[in-house]
Amino acid sequence: MKRLLLPLALAAAGVAAADPGIAVNQVGWLPGAAKWITAPPGEATAYRVVKAGTDVVVLRGQLGPARVWEPSGEPVRLADLSALRTPGDYEVVIDGLPRSPRVRIAADAYAALTAAALKAFYFNRASTPLLPEHAGPWARAAGHPDDRVLVHTSAASAERPEGTVIAAPQGWYDAGDYNKYVVNSGITVYTLLAAWEHFPEVFRAQRLNIPESGNDLPDVLDEVMWNLSWMLAMQDPADGGVYHKLTNKGFDGVVMPADARGERYVVQKSTAAALDFAAAMAHASRVFAPFEAQRPGLSARLLQAARRAWDWAQAHPREVYRQPPDIHTGDYGDEQLDDEFAWAGVELWISTGEARYRPDLERLAINAPGWSDVKGLAWVTLGQHRRHLSQNDNAVVHARLMNFAQENTAHWQASAWRIGARAGDYGWGSNAALLNRALMLIQAYRVSPRPEVLAAAQGLLDHVLGRHPLGQSMVTGFGSRTPMHPHHRPSEADDVAAPVPGFLVGGPNPGQQDAQGCPVPYASKRPALSYLDHFCSYASNEVAINWNAPLVYVAAALQALTPKK
Ligand code: G3I
Ligand code: 9MR
């Protein structure tokens, strides 16, 4: 994205209007989906749905009463288009308002979205050129070979004193920056592999057009292997401990990867990194077990790496990451480690059957996961394996998931937007918080398929696809209005007008931690409106691997689970 001249830049920065008119999911719905739309208050009380670009009416109905939605502080009226199930392109018409963006109903509504959200990981690969035949206009030279990485003072050990050179190539850049963080990689890899494990039919025939396409593994597994290979190199072979991150001392400038040439370091081993690593590896060892013929020994190697990291964490239970004074990149610091112990314990217990890893399930709460709170992932795995658990454990898993679903479905039902966002979801990375909430609802649905639970999950996906008070889809390249200026260095530094596609941006964040450095103001201070489609906005418009992973998961899940007729 070339820098624009200032007045143009302000217009192009697209400070989102707080009045979206009729708001819809701009990507589409499967035929059997719950299909809610919203409209601002006004004279007309009726709506009609027409075939796109015509006046041919296919559905008529009445809008609900205007009600204020807490996160935006604005009144809104609801309509339910669920009765419309015939595939096609439509628009919603309400007298006195502009027509809605196009509404698409299709049996494969999320196939392209799932593929693009996964391909985004390829676009964020470190240590490799992206060739035109795979990357199209976003082709670029290789950056960050990471074949000569220095052991930082904070990570020095007897076998690897400060300044020792190690190699830890590959992996994905974390986000809009070019560093690689183990904590954030753990949840990301897990979520992607869970999507494959739970909904293989969505991925099996997928051709992402990545360099490995057509080899002996499904593309999703090839893509995840790119990061697993890097993660394995982050484990110290001497003691099984795991470096917290591989990083520059400070963030790179706004340059293409090939032009970023700062020294790279592995920094401090941490308990959180060891446990997230152990959990992700133990899970991956199960996922790769059926591929023994294609990758002999891989599954066993992953499990062995997991065990060693776990043992290190037992011996170092409170190595909280403390950012060294000369390191200024993301910290992913976390003081609360009970959830990491529980998640890693569950993964190792399920993979090995050894009771010594089993956490106390009775005392483990449930919530939507995030990088710093991963206990929800333990419940995802327990739900998947509930049939092999004891009757008592199975009952606990069932009760937890049903509780989560009941509470969240009630909240969804009561919401003026039919969107079950909670106040705490609006922080840094809110779009992913919503999708992780949907991911947990989907676990409940897989155990007990009640339509309202899937509908509540759909509402959360709708929100990031444009059924939102800002009327903008939050995924680059998807929707009628999409983010054009994500805080993503390659998208900003290249010569292509459109950002790299398939990335979920962070989303509304009332913290507005970047506001001082932004040349244009946020649309509003309200939680759901605190968003700025400008490169300056790393707190609301960055991309990140742990945010794209639940987009892949939820899009694949709704593609697989929603009735297609
Ligand atoms: O934990 C507190 C919570 O108790 C409190 O109620 C809440 C109120 O705002 O804040 C919570 O802390 C937040 C923390 O994330 C935990 O989620 C902080 O305010 C918030 O500033 C912090 O943001 C993190 C951000 O880095 C800054 O450290 C994001 O979660 C995290 O996703 C983001 O990650 C960055 C990497 O550091 C670098 N790479 C890009 C990536 C994405 O922006
Ligand atoms: O660009 C950085 C982004 O990738 C990180 O997520 C973010 C987290 O702290 O920080 C961004 O860098 C900003 C720095 O923190 C403060 N000065 C402005 C930088 C962005 O231009």
XYZ file of C-alpha atoms and ligand atoms in Angstrom:
629
model
C 0.000 0.000 0.000
C 1.646 3.224 -1.180
C 1.302 6.209 1.116
C -1.435 8.573 -0.073
C -1.371 12.351 0.092
C -2.925 13.651 3.283
C -6.491 14.780 2.365
C -6.958 11.706 0.260
C -5.458 9.600 3.016
C -8.064 10.795 5.496
C -10.907 9.888 3.172
C -9.298 6.595 2.227
C -8.576 5.774 5.843
C -12.302 5.180 5.977
C -13.074 6.347 9.482
C -16.108 4.144 9.838
C -19.487 5.842 9.923
C -21.413 5.045 13.084
C -24.580 4.727 10.990
C -24.360 1.572 8.915
C -27.978 1.735 7.704
C -29.252 -1.794 7.249
C -26.545 -4.087 8.625
C -26.104 -7.603 7.323
C -23.561 -10.385 7.265
C -21.768 -9.253 4.082
C -20.266 -12.642 3.220
C -23.385 -14.755 3.414
C -25.275 -17.554 5.140
C -25.899 -21.226 4.524
C -29.541 -21.996 3.663
C -30.372 -23.345 7.137
C -28.633 -20.578 9.100
C -30.319 -18.186 11.545
C -30.331 -14.942 9.523
C -30.746 -11.786 11.576
C -30.344 -8.286 10.207
C -30.688 -4.882 11.861
C -31.931 -1.441 10.842
C -31.761 1.961 12.519
C -34.966 3.418 13.989
C -37.252 5.122 11.418
C -40.765 5.658 10.084
C -41.172 2.524 8.030
C -41.853 -0.596 10.095
C -41.891 -3.139 7.272
C -39.045 -4.655 5.323
C -38.932 -6.672 2.138
C -36.227 -8.851 0.686
C -35.746 -8.589 -3.086
C -33.596 -10.442 -5.564
C -30.410 -8.421 -5.884
C -30.651 -5.563 -8.367
C -34.409 -6.072 -8.917
C -37.738 -5.295 -7.240
C -38.803 -8.919 -7.179
C -39.890 -9.518 -3.577
C -39.127 -12.904 -2.050
C -39.910 -12.212 1.625
C -41.798 -9.565 3.623
C -41.934 -8.890 7.335
C -42.102 -6.394 10.188
C -39.139 -4.941 12.029
C -38.990 -5.347 15.797
C -39.145 -2.383 18.208
C -36.105 -0.110 18.546
C -33.878 -1.134 21.478
C -30.559 0.226 22.688
C -27.551 -2.091 22.544
C -25.195 -1.546 25.458
C -21.846 -1.928 23.576
C -22.750 0.757 21.020
C -25.200 2.827 23.065
C -27.408 3.118 19.989
C -30.976 1.954 19.259
C -31.554 -0.645 16.591
C -34.402 -2.765 15.171
C -34.171 -6.471 14.326
C -35.567 -8.642 11.568
C -35.290 -12.378 11.142
C -34.820 -13.572 7.548
C -34.325 -17.223 8.519
C -37.374 -18.325 6.510
C -35.508 -17.423 3.337
C -33.518 -20.541 2.422
C -33.291 -20.464 -1.372
C -29.711 -19.914 -2.541
C -29.215 -16.602 -4.321
C -28.207 -12.969 -3.971
C -30.628 -10.589 -2.274
C -30.998 -7.085 -0.843
C -33.127 -5.841 2.026
C -35.342 -2.838 1.309
C -36.851 -0.543 3.952
C -38.582 2.613 2.718
C -36.568 5.702 3.533
C -33.218 3.862 3.909
C -30.560 2.915 1.369
C -30.796 -0.705 0.271
C -28.735 -3.158 2.310
C -25.446 -4.548 1.081
C -25.867 -7.752 -0.888
C -27.045 -10.752 1.120
C -25.917 -14.116 -0.235
C -27.399 -17.481 0.606
C -25.322 -20.422 -0.595
C -24.694 -24.027 0.397
C -20.948 -23.297 0.314
C -21.207 -19.854 1.931
C -17.991 -20.231 3.989
C -15.847 -22.443 1.751
C -13.905 -19.549 0.213
C -13.676 -17.732 3.549
C -12.265 -20.801 5.301
C -9.679 -21.276 2.554
C -8.638 -17.616 2.489
C -8.378 -17.411 6.283
C -6.042 -20.425 6.168
C -4.086 -19.085 3.223
C -3.403 -15.961 5.292
C -1.021 -18.118 7.364
C 0.936 -18.912 4.216
C 1.130 -15.170 3.503
C 2.677 -14.686 6.964
C 5.391 -17.349 6.553
C 8.870 -16.352 7.662
C 12.123 -17.520 6.010
C 10.753 -18.141 2.528
C 9.943 -16.231 -0.634
C 6.267 -16.125 -1.622
C 6.290 -16.967 -5.315
C 3.902 -15.334 -7.790
C 2.320 -18.689 -8.639
C 1.200 -19.025 -5.007
C 0.915 -15.451 -3.806
C -0.257 -13.593 -6.926
C 0.176 -9.826 -6.514
C 1.356 -10.356 -2.902
C 4.462 -12.293 -3.986
C 7.543 -11.143 -2.051
C 11.161 -11.999 -1.389
C 12.170 -14.114 1.599
C 12.689 -12.408 4.943
C 14.045 -13.407 8.347
C 15.938 -16.618 7.515
C 16.396 -17.150 11.278
C 19.243 -19.536 10.607
C 21.570 -17.451 12.814
C 19.677 -16.529 15.961
C 21.536 -15.369 19.073
C 20.870 -16.681 22.559
C 19.973 -13.575 24.581
C 21.425 -12.990 28.084
C 18.025 -13.835 29.578
C 18.120 -17.248 27.890
C 21.752 -18.183 28.530
C 22.501 -21.643 29.946
C 25.628 -23.716 30.546
C 25.290 -25.512 27.208
C 24.205 -22.367 25.362
C 25.902 -19.302 26.836
C 24.895 -15.797 25.772
C 25.647 -15.193 22.104
C 25.456 -18.863 21.094
C 24.130 -19.081 17.540
C 21.173 -21.391 16.949
C 18.875 -21.941 13.976
C 15.090 -21.600 14.288
C 13.815 -20.882 10.776
C 10.273 -21.040 9.348
C 7.172 -20.395 11.454
C 4.652 -17.624 10.913
C 5.148 -13.980 11.732
C 2.909 -13.390 14.727
C 0.895 -10.552 13.350
C 1.571 -7.198 11.717
C 5.051 -7.461 13.252
C 7.819 -9.881 12.239
C 8.495 -11.626 15.544
C 7.583 -15.186 16.515
C 6.078 -15.941 19.936
C 5.632 -19.452 21.361
C 2.710 -18.624 23.673
C 0.644 -17.265 20.827
C 1.677 -20.080 18.518
C 0.356 -22.706 20.931
C -3.295 -21.666 20.865
C -3.082 -20.932 17.144
C -1.743 -24.313 16.089
C -4.186 -26.076 18.407
C -7.183 -24.213 17.002
C -6.232 -24.913 13.383
C -5.595 -28.601 14.038
C -8.865 -28.854 15.973
C -10.688 -27.420 12.948
C -9.208 -30.178 10.800
C -9.861 -32.838 13.462
C -13.508 -31.842 13.962
C -14.480 -30.967 10.381
C -12.135 -32.872 8.023
C -14.716 -32.768 5.227
C -14.219 -29.010 4.908
C -10.440 -29.342 4.500
C -9.801 -32.687 2.832
C -10.299 -31.569 -0.755
C -9.199 -27.983 -0.167
C -6.477 -26.724 -2.535
C -4.887 -23.655 -1.009
C -2.315 -23.312 -3.756
C 0.585 -23.306 -1.329
C 3.965 -24.799 -2.302
C 3.039 -28.150 -0.717
C -0.382 -28.441 -2.421
C -0.666 -31.824 -4.105
C 1.786 -33.581 -1.771
C 0.820 -36.469 0.508
C -0.812 -34.353 3.256
C -3.930 -32.163 3.320
C -2.927 -28.512 2.838
C -4.100 -27.536 6.320
C -1.586 -29.957 7.863
C 1.210 -28.743 5.590
C 0.512 -25.177 6.641
C 0.512 -26.043 10.343
C 3.742 -28.046 9.905
C 5.415 -24.838 8.787
C 4.931 -23.451 12.273
C 5.414 -26.700 14.196
C 8.883 -27.054 12.632
C 9.839 -23.666 14.004
C 8.310 -24.369 17.416
C 10.336 -27.576 17.762
C 13.505 -25.521 17.295
C 12.440 -23.279 20.204
C 12.957 -26.154 22.654
C 16.392 -26.340 24.243
C 17.568 -29.909 23.593
C 19.610 -29.820 26.809
C 16.735 -29.426 29.273
C 13.409 -29.413 27.382
C 12.707 -25.778 28.297
C 11.166 -23.545 25.635
C 12.244 -20.012 24.734
C 9.415 -17.519 25.106
C 9.996 -15.822 21.761
C 12.268 -15.288 18.784
C 12.483 -11.580 18.274
C 14.278 -8.417 17.265
C 15.203 -6.051 20.054
C 12.595 -3.569 18.786
C 9.780 -3.753 16.235
C 10.906 -3.628 12.602
C 10.043 -0.534 10.612
C 7.257 -0.497 8.067
C 9.240 -2.460 5.497
C 8.894 -5.694 3.570
C 10.321 -8.783 5.329
C 13.383 -8.895 3.051
C 14.308 -5.340 4.060
C 14.149 -6.026 7.810
C 17.644 -7.031 8.826
C 17.940 -6.581 12.621
C 19.650 -9.204 14.805
C 17.333 -11.939 16.028
C 17.356 -13.422 19.534
C 15.762 -16.204 21.496
C 14.738 -14.766 24.846
C 14.090 -16.278 28.318
C 12.561 -19.713 28.790
C 9.137 -19.351 30.424
C 6.660 -21.697 32.086
C 3.817 -20.432 29.898
C 5.809 -21.095 26.720
C 6.745 -24.608 27.911
C 3.132 -25.480 28.776
C 1.527 -24.008 25.656
C 4.196 -25.798 23.639
C 3.524 -29.061 25.509
C -0.225 -28.792 24.936
C 0.046 -27.976 21.242
C 2.629 -30.720 20.627
C 0.687 -33.370 22.544
C -2.408 -32.506 20.518
C -0.480 -32.422 17.242
C 0.949 -35.867 17.999
C -2.613 -37.235 17.990
C -3.555 -35.381 14.827
C -0.481 -36.638 12.958
C -0.751 -40.226 14.280
C -2.855 -41.387 11.280
C -0.129 -40.002 8.964
C 2.636 -42.317 10.158
C 3.185 -43.650 6.621
C 3.609 -40.126 5.209
C 5.701 -38.739 8.112
C 7.359 -41.687 9.883
C 8.205 -40.911 13.490
C 6.680 -37.429 13.516
C 3.844 -38.199 15.915
C 6.191 -39.825 18.429
C 8.651 -36.956 18.136
C 5.926 -34.407 18.859
C 4.775 -36.338 21.911
C 8.326 -36.665 23.212
C 8.823 -32.899 22.815
C 5.571 -32.344 24.737
C 6.619 -34.605 27.613
C 9.990 -32.903 27.958
C 8.461 -29.416 27.988
C 5.960 -30.557 30.627
C 8.743 -31.970 32.791
C 10.638 -28.698 32.519
C 7.517 -26.799 33.607
C 7.091 -29.097 36.623
C 10.636 -28.200 37.651
C 10.133 -24.488 36.847
C 6.492 -23.809 37.737
C 6.728 -20.005 38.031
C 9.129 -18.747 35.389
C 6.891 -15.826 34.460
C 8.142 -13.974 31.399
C 9.770 -10.664 32.336
C 10.648 -8.471 29.400
C 14.417 -7.776 29.540
C 15.241 -4.040 29.500
C 16.768 -4.160 25.999
C 13.822 -5.996 24.384
C 10.810 -3.928 23.292
C 8.611 -6.255 21.227
C 5.326 -7.910 22.264
C 5.570 -9.621 25.631
C 2.670 -12.085 25.863
C 3.351 -12.014 29.573
C 1.008 -13.930 31.865
C 1.149 -14.310 35.644
C -1.762 -16.728 35.924
C -0.498 -20.192 34.954
C -3.156 -22.564 36.359
C -4.975 -22.642 33.042
C -1.789 -23.461 31.103
C -1.041 -26.341 33.499
C -4.601 -27.629 33.110
C -4.613 -27.434 29.311
C -1.203 -29.092 28.882
C -2.197 -31.692 31.464
C -5.384 -32.560 29.587
C -3.590 -32.857 26.241
C -0.877 -35.105 27.665
C -3.400 -37.185 29.592
C -5.545 -37.747 26.495
C -2.514 -38.511 24.306
C -0.821 -40.915 26.733
C -3.613 -42.194 28.978
C -1.295 -41.548 31.940
C -3.236 -40.341 34.963
C -0.290 -38.332 36.323
C -1.068 -35.600 33.780
C -4.777 -35.358 34.621
C -5.846 -32.046 36.196
C -8.697 -31.747 38.671
C -11.634 -31.298 36.301
C -14.100 -30.529 39.068
C -12.156 -27.381 39.843
C -11.553 -26.289 36.271
C -13.896 -23.501 35.141
C -15.006 -22.918 31.539
C -14.821 -19.764 29.451
C -13.949 -18.637 25.954
C -10.201 -19.071 25.375
C -7.577 -16.489 24.463
C -3.780 -16.501 24.394
C -3.494 -15.734 28.101
C -6.349 -17.947 29.282
C -6.357 -21.357 27.660
C -8.516 -23.496 29.947
C -11.336 -23.385 27.390
C -9.090 -25.405 25.070
C -8.945 -28.185 27.658
C -12.758 -28.364 27.473
C -12.614 -28.479 23.678
C -10.379 -31.557 23.863
C -12.426 -33.124 26.656
C -15.592 -32.618 24.610
C -13.985 -34.274 21.609
C -12.904 -37.281 23.691
C -15.825 -37.473 26.101
C -16.872 -40.943 24.940
C -13.559 -42.380 26.136
C -13.744 -40.732 29.560
C -15.161 -42.229 32.744
C -18.883 -41.745 33.259
C -18.201 -39.197 35.931
C -15.740 -37.173 33.816
C -18.104 -37.351 30.879
C -20.879 -35.915 33.047
C -18.625 -33.052 34.180
C -17.701 -32.213 30.571
C -21.335 -32.300 29.537
C -22.413 -30.078 32.410
C -19.686 -27.487 31.775
C -20.437 -27.183 28.064
C -24.202 -27.026 28.604
C -23.759 -24.354 31.249
C -21.641 -22.274 28.915
C -24.176 -22.681 26.123
C -27.160 -21.877 28.295
C -25.684 -18.696 29.670
C -24.427 -17.477 26.310
C -27.563 -18.391 24.413
C -29.701 -16.500 26.909
C -27.466 -13.477 26.524
C -27.690 -13.730 22.712
C -31.471 -14.000 22.876
C -31.757 -10.903 25.062
C -29.383 -8.774 23.004
C -30.779 -5.918 20.897
C -28.533 -6.995 17.987
C -28.930 -10.759 18.531
C -25.197 -10.790 19.057
C -23.967 -12.473 22.215
C -20.894 -10.287 22.763
C -20.035 -9.730 26.439
C -18.694 -6.450 27.785
C -15.290 -8.041 28.472
C -14.975 -9.141 24.836
C -14.310 -5.561 23.748
C -10.579 -5.285 24.289
C -7.457 -5.742 22.141
C -8.392 -8.431 19.583
C -12.146 -8.283 20.263
C -13.063 -9.898 16.949
C -11.171 -13.010 18.004
C -12.726 -12.895 21.482
C -16.133 -13.091 19.787
C -15.043 -15.933 17.530
C -13.540 -17.860 20.446
C -16.900 -17.468 22.201
C -18.522 -18.925 19.068
C -15.946 -21.727 19.076
C -16.994 -22.711 22.592
C -20.692 -22.587 21.670
C -19.879 -24.927 18.799
C -18.354 -27.419 21.273
C -21.658 -27.433 23.147
C -23.553 -27.883 19.880
C -21.372 -30.851 18.932
C -22.290 -32.525 22.223
C -25.990 -31.604 22.106
C -27.160 -30.060 18.807
C -29.714 -27.443 19.777
C -30.482 -24.963 16.967
C -30.367 -21.866 19.191
C -26.776 -22.685 20.179
C -25.679 -22.728 16.539
C -27.705 -19.547 15.957
C -25.847 -17.813 18.790
C -22.524 -18.858 17.238
C -23.741 -17.582 13.864
C -24.551 -14.207 15.422
C -20.950 -13.825 16.551
C -19.601 -14.678 13.089
C -22.148 -12.255 11.592
C -20.694 -9.522 13.765
C -17.185 -9.864 12.314
C -18.615 -10.197 8.803
C -20.346 -6.832 8.896
C -23.551 -7.164 10.927
C -22.135 -4.601 13.203
C -22.855 -0.942 14.113
C -19.933 0.125 11.899
C -21.286 -1.825 8.936
C -17.873 -3.114 7.993
C -16.649 -6.670 7.558
C -13.529 -7.282 9.660
C -11.866 -9.690 7.199
C -9.648 -8.291 4.443
C -11.046 -9.011 0.979
C -14.375 -10.385 2.260
C -17.566 -8.326 2.303
C -18.904 -5.228 0.584
C -16.933 -2.959 2.943
C -13.719 -4.425 4.260
C -10.574 -3.265 6.100
C -8.258 -1.501 3.643
C -5.471 -0.387 5.992
C -4.669 -3.193 8.438
C -1.649 -2.810 10.720
C 0.210 -5.466 8.728
C 3.678 -4.486 7.595
C 3.658 -6.344 4.255
C 0.221 -4.968 3.334
C 1.393 -1.448 4.117
C 4.895 -1.658 2.609
C 4.053 -3.364 -0.690
C 2.857 -1.724 -3.919
C -0.524 -3.429 -3.993
C -3.567 -1.295 -3.172
C -5.536 -4.151 -1.623
C -4.256 -5.585 1.660
C -3.239 -9.235 1.795
C -6.600 -11.080 1.825
C -8.113 -13.414 4.413
C -6.918 -11.614 7.552
C -9.171 -10.847 10.503
C -8.307 -7.474 12.033
C -8.253 -6.961 15.812
C -11.543 -5.088 16.037
C -13.225 -2.577 18.337
C -11.054 -1.849 21.380
C -12.074 0.938 23.751
C -8.530 0.877 25.177
C -7.510 2.874 22.064
C -3.859 2.477 23.165
C -2.676 3.822 19.792
C -4.926 6.915 19.589
C -2.133 9.377 20.404
C -0.075 8.285 17.419
C -2.987 8.313 14.966
C -3.575 11.259 12.624
C -7.333 10.622 12.526
C -9.696 10.063 15.461
C -11.539 6.874 16.326
C -15.212 6.835 15.283
C -16.318 6.829 18.919
C -15.304 5.906 22.456
C -18.133 3.356 22.760
C -16.795 -0.208 23.077
C -18.348 -1.615 19.880
C -17.454 1.528 17.888
C -13.821 1.949 19.017
C -12.313 1.005 15.713
C -10.163 2.727 13.125
C -9.397 1.412 9.655
C -6.002 3.067 9.541
C -2.478 1.611 9.534
C -1.682 3.606 12.679
C -4.198 1.583 14.656
C -2.259 -1.381 15.982
C -4.723 -1.622 18.878
C -7.835 -2.064 16.672
C -6.659 -2.875 13.156
C -3.679 -5.213 13.430
C -3.865 -8.828 12.256
C -2.613 -11.810 14.280
C -2.305 -15.572 13.865
C -4.270 -16.285 17.053
C -7.113 -14.169 15.681
C -7.216 -15.833 12.276
C -7.267 -19.334 13.760
C -10.750 -19.048 15.322
C -11.947 -17.467 12.069
C -10.827 -20.631 10.280
C -12.419 -22.781 12.977
C -15.788 -21.017 13.160
C -16.171 -20.599 9.397
C -15.357 -24.292 8.878
C -17.676 -25.344 11.699
C -20.650 -23.368 10.410
C -19.911 -24.599 6.896
C -19.989 -28.188 8.193
C -22.804 -27.990 10.749
C -25.431 -25.661 9.237
C -28.216 -27.366 7.277
C -27.519 -26.932 3.544
C -31.179 -26.963 2.521
O -5.761 -8.738 31.631
C -6.337 -7.418 31.634
C -7.708 -7.457 32.245
O -7.621 -7.852 33.571
C -8.343 -6.073 32.095
O -9.671 -6.113 32.553
C -8.323 -5.614 30.649
C -8.846 -4.208 30.485
O -8.444 -3.644 29.271
O -7.011 -5.655 30.166
C -6.417 -6.934 30.211
O -5.123 -6.845 29.708
C -5.002 -6.694 28.332
C -4.133 -7.814 27.805
O -3.935 -7.635 26.438
C -4.731 -9.190 28.050
O -5.642 -9.548 27.056
C -4.348 -5.362 28.022
O -5.183 -4.300 28.391
C -4.005 -5.248 26.566
O -3.236 -4.084 26.349
C -3.229 -6.452 26.116
O -3.111 -6.380 24.727
C -2.227 -7.294 24.112
C -1.258 -6.488 23.237
O -0.448 -7.398 22.503
C -0.361 -5.557 24.015
O 0.438 -6.258 24.886
C -3.060 -8.221 23.261
O -3.844 -9.084 24.096
C -2.183 -9.063 22.361
O -3.004 -9.753 21.443
C -1.205 -8.159 21.603
O -0.354 -8.991 20.880
C 0.529 -8.352 19.957
C 1.919 -8.809 20.314
O 2.279 -8.259 21.573
C 2.932 -8.422 19.244
N 2.484 -8.874 17.961
C 1.202 -8.357 17.577
C 0.123 -8.805 18.554
C -1.248 -8.326 18.138
O -1.462 -6.966 18.349
O 3.719 -2.258 15.269
C 3.632 -2.820 16.555
C 2.573 -3.900 16.579
O 2.894 -4.926 15.684
C 2.389 -4.413 18.009
O 1.320 -5.294 18.113
C 2.120 -3.273 18.943
C 2.009 -3.831 20.358
O 2.608 -3.067 21.321
O 3.117 -2.305 18.847
C 3.288 -1.767 17.548
O 4.350 -0.886 17.568
C 4.035 0.372 18.083
C 4.699 0.549 19.446
O 4.186 -0.364 20.396
C 4.520 1.975 19.917
N 4.982 2.919 18.937
C 4.303 2.801 17.635
C 4.479 1.411 17.058
C 3.639 1.223 15.774
O 3.883 2.119 14.826
